[in-house]
Amino acid sequence: MTVATPKNSFNVTLQDLIEYPNSGILSKVLLKDNNSQYSLFCLAAGTEIDEHTSTRNAVISVVEGKGNLNLEGKDIALAPGVFVFMPANAPHALQAKENLAFVLILSEYAPKKQKVSQETIDLVKSTAVVLKQHGKTITTRMYEIMFDKYPQVKAQFDMSAQANGTQPAKLANAVYSYAVHIDDLERLKSMVEKIAHRHVKTHVLPEQYPLVGECLLQAIKDVLGDAETEEMMTAWTEAYQVLAEIFIDREQQIYQMAVQ
Ligand code: HEM
């Protein structure tokens, strides 16, 4: 059931809408538009929701009752007035200790639409085949250049994942996916989310992006040699900056959430 449409303003007293089932969950959509969905969840005492993730940002605002929310491994006591923000893809589980009612707000985290020229898009997309073939050689070379030139960054990396090739393979896969979907960044959302969280955990900073960019472009040159053209390098320079901005923006949001 949807209580209201976004076309008209409305107000309601949440307590009037609360209805507990004998067991399990009863939910009512209060309002839904293209970006957000507001629902009232009523959980019978004893109801448990196993750990899961959502691809959208979510907020829980407790109206009445008591429960426990485990968010990314941390227990949060739910009680009237408690407000919790859960970023997209954060694992969470919930348990209602009493009849529990809360409003769940789901909102869209949409990466900014960046402007990359059509010429750059075409050139970057045309390198996807080469990246698939030589991606790991390029990223292995990239880390070699970076650790040699900027040895201080080594401390942030799990060097065993370097030695066994896992990290270069992950980076190669990310760069390849970017080349394929540069004209449809929406498709990269869950990848960006996962990497951004990893970056925040390993304290990656905005000012480090140019260093990685420089080493990545140098590695492309080293590996592809004559196959690379000046045009292609210019396109990748522009494309890298756009990707870097997407990560920097998202990581700043995650860092800010952590200090609030
Ligand atoms: C657009 C540029 C970048 C891309 C595409 C990228 C991609 C990735 C990917 C795919 C991962 C693996 C995530 C996972 O484990 O699921 C990762 C992890 C990581 N990245 Fe980046 N990254 C970029 C920029 C940077 C920068 C600027 C730094 C700063 C030094 C950095 C440092 C790290 C670190 C420390 C990890 C964790 C590695 C580990 O656990 O050993 N990355 N990145």
PDB file of C-alpha atoms and ligand atoms in Angstrom:
ATOM      1  CA  MET A   1       0.000   0.000   0.000  1.00  0.00           C
ATOM      2  CA  THR A   2       1.244   3.508  -0.776  1.00  0.00           C
ATOM      3  CA  VAL A   3      -0.044   6.159   1.592  1.00  0.00           C
ATOM      4  CA  ALA A   4       0.633   9.202  -0.572  1.00  0.00           C
ATOM      5  CA  THR A   5       1.962  10.278  -3.955  1.00  0.00           C
ATOM      6  CA  PRO A   6       4.694  12.887  -4.331  1.00  0.00           C
ATOM      7  CA  LYS A   7       2.358  15.210  -6.240  1.00  0.00           C
ATOM      8  CA  ASN A   8       0.496  16.442  -3.172  1.00  0.00           C
ATOM      9  CA  SER A   9       1.719  17.521   0.200  1.00  0.00           C
ATOM     10  CA  PHE A  10       0.441  15.468   3.113  1.00  0.00           C
ATOM     11  CA  ASN A  11       0.971  14.911   6.777  1.00  0.00           C
ATOM     12  CA  VAL A  12       0.268  12.020   8.991  1.00  0.00           C
ATOM     13  CA  THR A  13       0.828  10.876  12.558  1.00  0.00           C
ATOM     14  CA  LEU A  14       2.992   7.807  12.291  1.00  0.00           C
ATOM     15  CA  GLN A  15       1.517   6.204  15.405  1.00  0.00           C
ATOM     16  CA  ASP A  16      -1.874   6.087  13.639  1.00  0.00           C
ATOM     17  CA  LEU A  17      -0.390   3.946  10.872  1.00  0.00           C
ATOM     18  CA  ILE A  18       1.409   1.455  13.108  1.00  0.00           C
ATOM     19  CA  GLU A  19      -0.016  -2.067  12.861  1.00  0.00           C
ATOM     20  CA  TYR A  20       1.924  -5.070  14.128  1.00  0.00           C
ATOM     21  CA  PRO A  21       1.485  -8.485  12.550  1.00  0.00           C
ATOM     22  CA  ASN A  22       1.361 -11.543  14.878  1.00  0.00           C
ATOM     23  CA  SER A  23       4.803 -12.420  13.611  1.00  0.00           C
ATOM     24  CA  GLY A  24       7.208 -11.013  11.040  1.00  0.00           C
ATOM     25  CA  ILE A  25       7.044  -7.642   9.319  1.00  0.00           C
ATOM     26  CA  LEU A  26       4.332  -5.380   7.983  1.00  0.00           C
ATOM     27  CA  SER A  27       5.516  -2.496   5.847  1.00  0.00           C
ATOM     28  CA  LYS A  28       3.701   0.446   4.334  1.00  0.00           C
ATOM     29  CA  VAL A  29       5.177   2.696   1.677  1.00  0.00           C
ATOM     30  CA  LEU A  30       4.531   6.232   2.848  1.00  0.00           C
ATOM     31  CA  LEU A  31       5.905   7.963  -0.188  1.00  0.00           C
ATOM     32  CA  LYS A  32       7.943   7.116  -3.221  1.00  0.00           C
ATOM     33  CA  ASP A  33       9.536   9.273  -5.889  1.00  0.00           C
ATOM     34  CA  ASN A  34      12.310   8.702  -8.425  1.00  0.00           C
ATOM     35  CA  ASN A  35      15.072   9.095  -5.855  1.00  0.00           C
ATOM     36  CA  SER A  36      13.693   8.065  -2.503  1.00  0.00           C
ATOM     37  CA  GLN A  37      11.293   5.708  -0.825  1.00  0.00           C
ATOM     38  CA  TYR A  38       9.868   6.279   2.676  1.00  0.00           C
ATOM     39  CA  SER A  39       8.315   3.240   4.337  1.00  0.00           C
ATOM     40  CA  LEU A  40       6.958   2.492   7.773  1.00  0.00           C
ATOM     41  CA  PHE A  41       8.158  -0.882   9.039  1.00  0.00           C
ATOM     42  CA  CYS A  42       6.338  -2.626  11.880  1.00  0.00           C
ATOM     43  CA  LEU A  43       8.148  -5.685  13.255  1.00  0.00           C
ATOM     44  CA  ALA A  44       6.524  -8.053  15.714  1.00  0.00           C
ATOM     45  CA  ALA A  45       8.623  -8.689  18.849  1.00  0.00           C
ATOM     46  CA  GLY A  46      11.206 -11.394  18.186  1.00  0.00           C
ATOM     47  CA  THR A  47      11.451 -10.782  14.421  1.00  0.00           C
ATOM     48  CA  GLU A  48      14.940 -11.055  12.993  1.00  0.00           C
ATOM     49  CA  ILE A  49      16.225  -9.858   9.623  1.00  0.00           C
ATOM     50  CA  ASP A  50      19.409 -11.686   8.647  1.00  0.00           C
ATOM     51  CA  GLU A  51      22.478  -9.827   7.478  1.00  0.00           C
ATOM     52  CA  HIS A  52      22.048  -8.272   4.045  1.00  0.00           C
ATOM     53  CA  THR A  53      23.066  -5.190   2.068  1.00  0.00           C
ATOM     54  CA  SER A  54      21.177  -2.553   0.105  1.00  0.00           C
ATOM     55  CA  THR A  55      22.421  -0.900  -3.071  1.00  0.00           C
ATOM     56  CA  ARG A  56      20.865   2.366  -1.883  1.00  0.00           C
ATOM     57  CA  ASN A  57      21.704   4.642   1.026  1.00  0.00           C
ATOM     58  CA  ALA A  58      19.287   4.029   3.874  1.00  0.00           C
ATOM     59  CA  VAL A  59      18.147   5.785   7.025  1.00  0.00           C
ATOM     60  CA  ILE A  60      16.315   4.187   9.928  1.00  0.00           C
ATOM     61  CA  SER A  61      14.348   6.522  12.201  1.00  0.00           C
ATOM     62  CA  VAL A  62      12.799   4.667  15.125  1.00  0.00           C
ATOM     63  CA  VAL A  63       9.237   5.597  16.110  1.00  0.00           C
ATOM     64  CA  GLU A  64       8.557   3.128  18.946  1.00  0.00           C
ATOM     65  CA  GLY A  65       9.788  -0.112  20.504  1.00  0.00           C
ATOM     66  CA  LYS A  66      13.233  -1.587  21.054  1.00  0.00           C
ATOM     67  CA  GLY A  67      15.603  -3.587  18.920  1.00  0.00           C
ATOM     68  CA  ASN A  68      19.169  -4.125  17.878  1.00  0.00           C
ATOM     69  CA  LEU A  69      20.757  -3.146  14.592  1.00  0.00           C
ATOM     70  CA  ASN A  70      24.086  -4.656  13.694  1.00  0.00           C
ATOM     71  CA  LEU A  71      25.664  -2.317  11.163  1.00  0.00           C
ATOM     72  CA  GLU A  72      29.018  -3.294   9.671  1.00  0.00           C
ATOM     73  CA  GLY A  73      29.726  -5.418  12.755  1.00  0.00           C
ATOM     74  CA  LYS A  74      28.734  -2.740  15.289  1.00  0.00           C
ATOM     75  CA  ASP A  75      25.656  -3.116  17.534  1.00  0.00           C
ATOM     76  CA  ILE A  76      23.328  -0.121  17.734  1.00  0.00           C
ATOM     77  CA  ALA A  77      20.458  -0.138  20.259  1.00  0.00           C
ATOM     78  CA  LEU A  78      17.242   0.897  18.562  1.00  0.00           C
ATOM     79  CA  ALA A  79      14.825   2.950  20.662  1.00  0.00           C
ATOM     80  CA  PRO A  80      12.410   5.817  19.939  1.00  0.00           C
ATOM     81  CA  GLY A  81      14.235   8.797  18.457  1.00  0.00           C
ATOM     82  CA  VAL A  82      17.282   6.820  17.269  1.00  0.00           C
ATOM     83  CA  PHE A  83      18.309   7.811  13.761  1.00  0.00           C
ATOM     84  CA  VAL A  84      20.819   5.672  11.843  1.00  0.00           C
ATOM     85  CA  PHE A  85      22.376   6.276   8.451  1.00  0.00           C
ATOM     86  CA  MET A  86      23.488   3.165   6.541  1.00  0.00           C
ATOM     87  CA  PRO A  87      25.535   3.808   3.422  1.00  0.00           C
ATOM     88  CA  ALA A  88      24.787   1.735   0.329  1.00  0.00           C
ATOM     89  CA  ASN A  89      26.294  -1.756   0.491  1.00  0.00           C
ATOM     90  CA  ALA A  90      26.922  -1.678   4.257  1.00  0.00           C
ATOM     91  CA  PRO A  91      26.050  -5.122   5.698  1.00  0.00           C
ATOM     92  CA  HIS A  92      23.379  -4.925   8.381  1.00  0.00           C
ATOM     93  CA  ALA A  93      21.112  -7.224  10.394  1.00  0.00           C
ATOM     94  CA  LEU A  94      18.205  -6.374  12.659  1.00  0.00           C
ATOM     95  CA  GLN A  95      16.384  -7.848  15.605  1.00  0.00           C
ATOM     96  CA  ALA A  96      13.145  -6.567  17.203  1.00  0.00           C
ATOM     97  CA  LYS A  97      13.309  -7.055  20.982  1.00  0.00           C
ATOM     98  CA  GLU A  98       9.813  -5.592  21.410  1.00  0.00           C
ATOM     99  CA  ASN A  99       7.218  -4.637  18.821  1.00  0.00           C
ATOM    100  CA  LEU A 100       9.316  -2.189  16.822  1.00  0.00           C
ATOM    101  CA  ALA A 101       8.254   0.508  14.360  1.00  0.00           C
ATOM    102  CA  PHE A 102      10.594   2.629  12.292  1.00  0.00           C
ATOM    103  CA  VAL A 103      10.610   4.696   9.147  1.00  0.00           C
ATOM    104  CA  LEU A 104      13.046   3.424   6.537  1.00  0.00           C
ATOM    105  CA  ILE A 105      14.189   5.960   3.975  1.00  0.00           C
ATOM    106  CA  LEU A 106      15.981   4.621   0.920  1.00  0.00           C
ATOM    107  CA  SER A 107      17.719   7.154  -1.260  1.00  0.00           C
ATOM    108  CA  GLU A 108      19.672   6.983  -4.434  1.00  0.00           C
ATOM    109  CA  TYR A 109      23.373   7.623  -4.440  1.00  0.00           C
ATOM    110  CA  ALA A 110      23.951   8.651  -8.022  1.00  0.00           C
ATOM    111  CA  PRO A 111      27.498   9.270  -9.151  1.00  0.00           C
ATOM    112  CA  LYS A 112      27.844  12.737 -10.621  1.00  0.00           C
ATOM    113  CA  LYS A 113      27.397  12.864 -14.355  1.00  0.00           C
ATOM    114  CA  GLN A 114      30.813  13.929 -15.549  1.00  0.00           C
ATOM    115  CA  LYS A 115      31.446  15.506 -18.883  1.00  0.00           C
ATOM    116  CA  VAL A 116      33.944  13.599 -20.939  1.00  0.00           C
ATOM    117  CA  SER A 117      34.176  14.481 -24.615  1.00  0.00           C
ATOM    118  CA  GLN A 118      32.764  11.996 -27.120  1.00  0.00           C
ATOM    119  CA  GLU A 119      36.233  11.741 -28.652  1.00  0.00           C
ATOM    120  CA  THR A 120      37.684  10.663 -25.310  1.00  0.00           C
ATOM    121  CA  ILE A 121      34.867   8.169 -24.782  1.00  0.00           C
ATOM    122  CA  ASP A 122      35.517   6.610 -28.207  1.00  0.00           C
ATOM    123  CA  LEU A 123      39.264   6.451 -27.698  1.00  0.00           C
ATOM    124  CA  VAL A 124      39.033   5.001 -24.191  1.00  0.00           C
ATOM    125  CA  LYS A 125      36.460   2.428 -25.281  1.00  0.00           C
ATOM    126  CA  SER A 126      38.699   1.408 -28.167  1.00  0.00           C
ATOM    127  CA  THR A 127      41.443   0.508 -25.667  1.00  0.00           C
ATOM    128  CA  ALA A 128      39.224  -1.967 -23.794  1.00  0.00           C
ATOM    129  CA  VAL A 129      40.414  -4.953 -25.854  1.00  0.00           C
ATOM    130  CA  VAL A 130      44.056  -4.102 -25.210  1.00  0.00           C
ATOM    131  CA  LEU A 131      43.334  -3.573 -21.528  1.00  0.00           C
ATOM    132  CA  LYS A 132      41.689  -6.944 -21.258  1.00  0.00           C
ATOM    133  CA  GLN A 133      44.748  -8.546 -22.807  1.00  0.00           C
ATOM    134  CA  HIS A 134      47.510  -6.558 -21.085  1.00  0.00           C
ATOM    135  CA  GLY A 135      45.679  -5.141 -18.059  1.00  0.00           C
ATOM    136  CA  LYS A 136      47.495  -7.065 -15.370  1.00  0.00           C
ATOM    137  CA  THR A 137      50.908  -6.459 -16.960  1.00  0.00           C
ATOM    138  CA  ILE A 138      50.101  -2.750 -16.993  1.00  0.00           C
ATOM    139  CA  THR A 139      48.924  -2.602 -13.380  1.00  0.00           C
ATOM    140  CA  THR A 140      51.824  -4.769 -12.164  1.00  0.00           C
ATOM    141  CA  ARG A 141      54.146  -2.314 -13.866  1.00  0.00           C
ATOM    142  CA  MET A 142      52.176   0.582 -12.364  1.00  0.00           C
ATOM    143  CA  TYR A 143      52.725  -0.644  -8.806  1.00  0.00           C
ATOM    144  CA  GLU A 144      56.400  -1.278  -9.587  1.00  0.00           C
ATOM    145  CA  ILE A 145      56.818   2.340 -10.733  1.00  0.00           C
ATOM    146  CA  MET A 146      54.782   3.701  -7.809  1.00  0.00           C
ATOM    147  CA  PHE A 147      56.557   1.754  -5.050  1.00  0.00           C
ATOM    148  CA  ASP A 148      59.888   2.717  -6.545  1.00  0.00           C
ATOM    149  CA  LYS A 149      59.094   6.405  -6.967  1.00  0.00           C
ATOM    150  CA  TYR A 150      56.849   6.880  -3.918  1.00  0.00           C
ATOM    151  CA  PRO A 151      57.957   4.173  -1.429  1.00  0.00           C
ATOM    152  CA  GLN A 152      55.997   5.832   1.402  1.00  0.00           C
ATOM    153  CA  VAL A 153      52.687   4.553  -0.065  1.00  0.00           C
ATOM    154  CA  LYS A 154      53.781   0.934   0.508  1.00  0.00           C
ATOM    155  CA  ALA A 155      52.619   1.188   4.114  1.00  0.00           C
ATOM    156  CA  GLN A 156      48.992   1.474   2.948  1.00  0.00           C
ATOM    157  CA  PHE A 157      49.106  -1.718   0.902  1.00  0.00           C
ATOM    158  CA  ASP A 158      48.874  -5.358   1.818  1.00  0.00           C
ATOM    159  CA  MET A 159      52.143  -6.372   0.174  1.00  0.00           C
ATOM    160  CA  SER A 160      51.197 -10.054   0.068  1.00  0.00           C
ATOM    161  CA  ALA A 161      48.276  -9.125  -2.238  1.00  0.00           C
ATOM    162  CA  GLN A 162      50.889  -7.450  -4.428  1.00  0.00           C
ATOM    163  CA  ALA A 163      53.205 -10.429  -4.443  1.00  0.00           C
ATOM    164  CA  ASN A 164      50.498 -12.925  -5.353  1.00  0.00           C
ATOM    165  CA  GLY A 165      49.103 -10.596  -8.018  1.00  0.00           C
ATOM    166  CA  THR A 166      45.618 -10.192  -6.463  1.00  0.00           C
ATOM    167  CA  GLN A 167      45.790  -6.412  -6.170  1.00  0.00           C
ATOM    168  CA  PRO A 168      47.178  -5.781  -9.695  1.00  0.00           C
ATOM    169  CA  ALA A 169      44.421  -8.088 -11.028  1.00  0.00           C
ATOM    170  CA  LYS A 170      41.718  -6.140  -9.140  1.00  0.00           C
ATOM    171  CA  LEU A 171      43.023  -2.813 -10.387  1.00  0.00           C
ATOM    172  CA  ALA A 172      43.265  -4.139 -13.958  1.00  0.00           C
ATOM    173  CA  ASN A 173      39.686  -5.329 -13.744  1.00  0.00           C
ATOM    174  CA  ALA A 174      38.532  -1.931 -12.435  1.00  0.00           C
ATOM    175  CA  VAL A 175      40.346  -0.037 -15.189  1.00  0.00           C
ATOM    176  CA  TYR A 176      38.931  -2.405 -17.813  1.00  0.00           C
ATOM    177  CA  SER A 177      35.371  -2.001 -16.467  1.00  0.00           C
ATOM    178  CA  TYR A 178      35.817   1.754 -16.552  1.00  0.00           C
ATOM    179  CA  ALA A 179      36.970   1.658 -20.188  1.00  0.00           C
ATOM    180  CA  VAL A 180      33.900  -0.407 -21.123  1.00  0.00           C
ATOM    181  CA  HIS A 181      31.374   1.681 -19.172  1.00  0.00           C
ATOM    182  CA  ILE A 182      32.851   5.178 -19.450  1.00  0.00           C
ATOM    183  CA  ASP A 183      29.662   6.321 -21.196  1.00  0.00           C
ATOM    184  CA  ASP A 184      27.389   4.692 -18.607  1.00  0.00           C
ATOM    185  CA  LEU A 185      28.905   5.403 -15.203  1.00  0.00           C
ATOM    186  CA  GLU A 186      25.746   4.196 -13.446  1.00  0.00           C
ATOM    187  CA  ARG A 187      26.937   0.647 -14.187  1.00  0.00           C
ATOM    188  CA  LEU A 188      30.071   1.253 -12.132  1.00  0.00           C
ATOM    189  CA  LYS A 189      28.208   2.247  -9.003  1.00  0.00           C
ATOM    190  CA  SER A 190      28.674  -0.925  -6.972  1.00  0.00           C
ATOM    191  CA  MET A 191      32.310  -1.211  -8.053  1.00  0.00           C
ATOM    192  CA  VAL A 192      32.995   2.412  -7.059  1.00  0.00           C
ATOM    193  CA  GLU A 193      31.260   1.838  -3.746  1.00  0.00           C
ATOM    194  CA  LYS A 194      33.347  -1.217  -2.884  1.00  0.00           C
ATOM    195  CA  ILE A 195      36.660   0.357  -3.897  1.00  0.00           C
ATOM    196  CA  ALA A 196      35.860   3.659  -2.151  1.00  0.00           C
ATOM    197  CA  HIS A 197      35.215   1.831   1.130  1.00  0.00           C
ATOM    198  CA  ARG A 198      38.479  -0.086   0.747  1.00  0.00           C
ATOM    199  CA  HIS A 199      40.268   3.196   0.018  1.00  0.00           C
ATOM    200  CA  VAL A 200      38.827   4.818   3.139  1.00  0.00           C
ATOM    201  CA  LYS A 201      39.874   1.817   5.245  1.00  0.00           C
ATOM    202  CA  THR A 202      43.411   2.166   3.871  1.00  0.00           C
ATOM    203  CA  HIS A 203      43.409   5.984   4.326  1.00  0.00           C
ATOM    204  CA  VAL A 204      43.726   6.921   0.650  1.00  0.00           C
ATOM    205  CA  LEU A 205      43.782  10.720   0.262  1.00  0.00           C
ATOM    206  CA  PRO A 206      42.706  12.989  -2.632  1.00  0.00           C
ATOM    207  CA  GLU A 207      46.248  14.243  -3.148  1.00  0.00           C
ATOM    208  CA  GLN A 208      47.417  10.691  -3.895  1.00  0.00           C
ATOM    209  CA  TYR A 209      45.290  10.382  -7.034  1.00  0.00           C
ATOM    210  CA  PRO A 210      47.645  12.353  -9.300  1.00  0.00           C
ATOM    211  CA  LEU A 211      50.549  10.087  -8.240  1.00  0.00           C
ATOM    212  CA  VAL A 212      48.627   6.932  -9.126  1.00  0.00           C
ATOM    213  CA  GLY A 213      47.493   8.572 -12.382  1.00  0.00           C
ATOM    214  CA  GLU A 214      51.053   9.466 -13.317  1.00  0.00           C
ATOM    215  CA  CYS A 215      52.280   5.914 -12.607  1.00  0.00           C
ATOM    216  CA  LEU A 216      49.346   4.305 -14.414  1.00  0.00           C
ATOM    217  CA  LEU A 217      49.886   6.383 -17.547  1.00  0.00           C
ATOM    218  CA  GLN A 218      53.611   5.683 -17.461  1.00  0.00           C
ATOM    219  CA  ALA A 219      52.869   1.963 -17.119  1.00  0.00           C
ATOM    220  CA  ILE A 220      50.521   2.062 -20.135  1.00  0.00           C
ATOM    221  CA  LYS A 221      53.339   3.666 -22.126  1.00  0.00           C
ATOM    222  CA  ASP A 222      55.925   1.159 -20.906  1.00  0.00           C
ATOM    223  CA  VAL A 223      53.802  -1.890 -21.678  1.00  0.00           C
ATOM    224  CA  LEU A 224      52.140  -0.840 -24.917  1.00  0.00           C
ATOM    225  CA  GLY A 225      55.205   0.922 -26.332  1.00  0.00           C
ATOM    226  CA  ASP A 226      54.618   1.809 -29.969  1.00  0.00           C
ATOM    227  CA  ALA A 227      51.018   0.680 -29.829  1.00  0.00           C
ATOM    228  CA  GLU A 228      50.046   3.689 -27.768  1.00  0.00           C
ATOM    229  CA  THR A 229      49.429   6.993 -29.481  1.00  0.00           C
ATOM    230  CA  GLU A 230      49.591  10.502 -28.128  1.00  0.00           C
ATOM    231  CA  GLU A 231      45.854  10.861 -28.707  1.00  0.00           C
ATOM    232  CA  MET A 232      45.143   7.780 -26.652  1.00  0.00           C
ATOM    233  CA  MET A 233      47.315   8.986 -23.792  1.00  0.00           C
ATOM    234  CA  THR A 234      45.544  12.364 -23.795  1.00  0.00           C
ATOM    235  CA  ALA A 235      42.193  10.576 -23.695  1.00  0.00           C
ATOM    236  CA  TRP A 236      43.284   8.369 -20.771  1.00  0.00           C
ATOM    237  CA  THR A 237      44.663  11.395 -18.913  1.00  0.00           C
ATOM    238  CA  GLU A 238      41.246  13.066 -19.144  1.00  0.00           C
ATOM    239  CA  ALA A 239      39.383   9.841 -18.365  1.00  0.00           C
ATOM    240  CA  TYR A 240      41.548   9.085 -15.317  1.00  0.00           C
ATOM    241  CA  GLN A 241      40.837  12.532 -13.882  1.00  0.00           C
ATOM    242  CA  VAL A 242      37.118  11.935 -14.159  1.00  0.00           C
ATOM    243  CA  LEU A 243      37.370   8.557 -12.439  1.00  0.00           C
ATOM    244  CA  ALA A 244      39.630  10.018  -9.762  1.00  0.00           C
ATOM    245  CA  GLU A 245      37.042  12.742  -9.062  1.00  0.00           C
ATOM    246  CA  ILE A 246      34.297  10.161  -8.684  1.00  0.00           C
ATOM    247  CA  PHE A 247      36.373   8.286  -6.080  1.00  0.00           C
ATOM    248  CA  ILE A 248      37.538  11.443  -4.303  1.00  0.00           C
ATOM    249  CA  ASP A 249      33.954  12.737  -3.966  1.00  0.00           C
ATOM    250  CA  ARG A 250      32.593   9.450  -2.673  1.00  0.00           C
ATOM    251  CA  GLU A 251      35.520   8.891  -0.312  1.00  0.00           C
ATOM    252  CA  GLN A 252      35.128  12.405   1.136  1.00  0.00           C
ATOM    253  CA  GLN A 253      31.485  11.557   1.889  1.00  0.00           C
ATOM    254  CA  ILE A 254      32.499   8.329   3.630  1.00  0.00           C
ATOM    255  CA  TYR A 255      35.248  10.064   5.642  1.00  0.00           C
ATOM    256  CA  GLN A 256      32.765  12.757   6.706  1.00  0.00           C
ATOM    257  CA  MET A 257      30.191  10.184   7.800  1.00  0.00           C
ATOM    258  CA  ALA A 258      32.816   8.547   9.991  1.00  0.00           C
ATOM    259  CA  VAL A 259      33.537  11.753  11.929  1.00  0.00           C
ATOM    260  CA  GLN A 260      29.910  12.792  12.417  1.00  0.00           C
TER     261      GLN A 260
HETATM  262  C1  HEM B   1      41.086   5.859 -10.182  1.00  0.00           C
HETATM  263  C2  HEM B   1      42.069   5.334  -9.469  1.00  0.00           C
HETATM  264  C3  HEM B   1      42.012   4.077  -8.688  1.00  0.00           C
HETATM  265  C4  HEM B   1      41.406   2.885  -8.982  1.00  0.00           C
HETATM  266  C5  HEM B   1      40.620   2.503 -10.226  1.00  0.00           C
HETATM  267  C6  HEM B   1      41.667   1.994  -7.853  1.00  0.00           C
HETATM  268  C7  HEM B   1      41.228   0.691  -7.765  1.00  0.00           C
HETATM  269  C8  HEM B   1      41.363  -0.103  -6.668  1.00  0.00           C
HETATM  270  C9  HEM B   1      40.803  -1.444  -6.524  1.00  0.00           C
HETATM  271  C10 HEM B   1      40.025  -2.192  -7.589  1.00  0.00           C
HETATM  272  C11 HEM B   1      41.126  -1.889  -5.300  1.00  0.00           C
HETATM  273  C12 HEM B   1      40.765  -3.248  -4.690  1.00  0.00           C
HETATM  274  C13 HEM B   1      39.519  -3.106  -3.869  1.00  0.00           C
HETATM  275  C14 HEM B   1      39.101  -4.410  -3.203  1.00  0.00           C
HETATM  276  O1  HEM B   1      39.924  -5.025  -2.512  1.00  0.00           O
HETATM  277  O2  HEM B   1      37.954  -4.788  -3.392  1.00  0.00           O
HETATM  278  C15 HEM B   1      41.894  -0.855  -4.641  1.00  0.00           C
HETATM  279  C16 HEM B   1      42.430  -0.954  -3.393  1.00  0.00           C
HETATM  280  C17 HEM B   1      43.351  -0.074  -2.897  1.00  0.00           C
HETATM  281  N1  HEM B   1      43.748   1.105  -3.483  1.00  0.00           N
HETATM  282 FE1  HEM B   1      43.059   1.888  -5.172  1.00  0.00          FE
HETATM  283  N2  HEM B   1      42.411   2.659  -6.941  1.00  0.00           N
HETATM  284  C18 HEM B   1      42.654   3.924  -7.398  1.00  0.00           C
HETATM  285  C19 HEM B   1      43.358   4.909  -6.769  1.00  0.00           C
HETATM  286  C20 HEM B   1      44.100   4.725  -5.648  1.00  0.00           C
HETATM  287  C21 HEM B   1      44.956   5.709  -5.038  1.00  0.00           C
HETATM  288  C22 HEM B   1      45.146   7.144  -5.512  1.00  0.00           C
HETATM  289  C23 HEM B   1      45.564   5.132  -3.980  1.00  0.00           C
HETATM  290  C24 HEM B   1      46.569   5.787  -3.077  1.00  0.00           C
HETATM  291  C25 HEM B   1      47.736   5.324  -2.846  1.00  0.00           C
HETATM  292  C26 HEM B   1      45.032   3.771  -3.877  1.00  0.00           C
HETATM  293  C27 HEM B   1      45.361   2.852  -2.903  1.00  0.00           C
HETATM  294  C28 HEM B   1      44.690   1.684  -2.680  1.00  0.00           C
HETATM  295  C29 HEM B   1      44.917   0.846  -1.519  1.00  0.00           C
HETATM  296  C30 HEM B   1      45.902   1.138  -0.382  1.00  0.00           C
HETATM  297  C31 HEM B   1      44.082  -0.267  -1.657  1.00  0.00           C
HETATM  298  C32 HEM B   1      43.996  -1.468  -0.728  1.00  0.00           C
HETATM  299  C33 HEM B   1      44.971  -2.475  -1.245  1.00  0.00           C
HETATM  300  C34 HEM B   1      45.301  -3.588  -0.268  1.00  0.00           C
HETATM  301  O3  HEM B   1      44.447  -4.007   0.482  1.00  0.00           O
HETATM  302  O4  HEM B   1      46.470  -4.008  -0.322  1.00  0.00           O
HETATM  303  N3  HEM B   1      44.175   3.559  -4.905  1.00  0.00           N
HETATM  304  N4  HEM B   1      42.010   0.224  -5.497  1.00  0.00           N
END
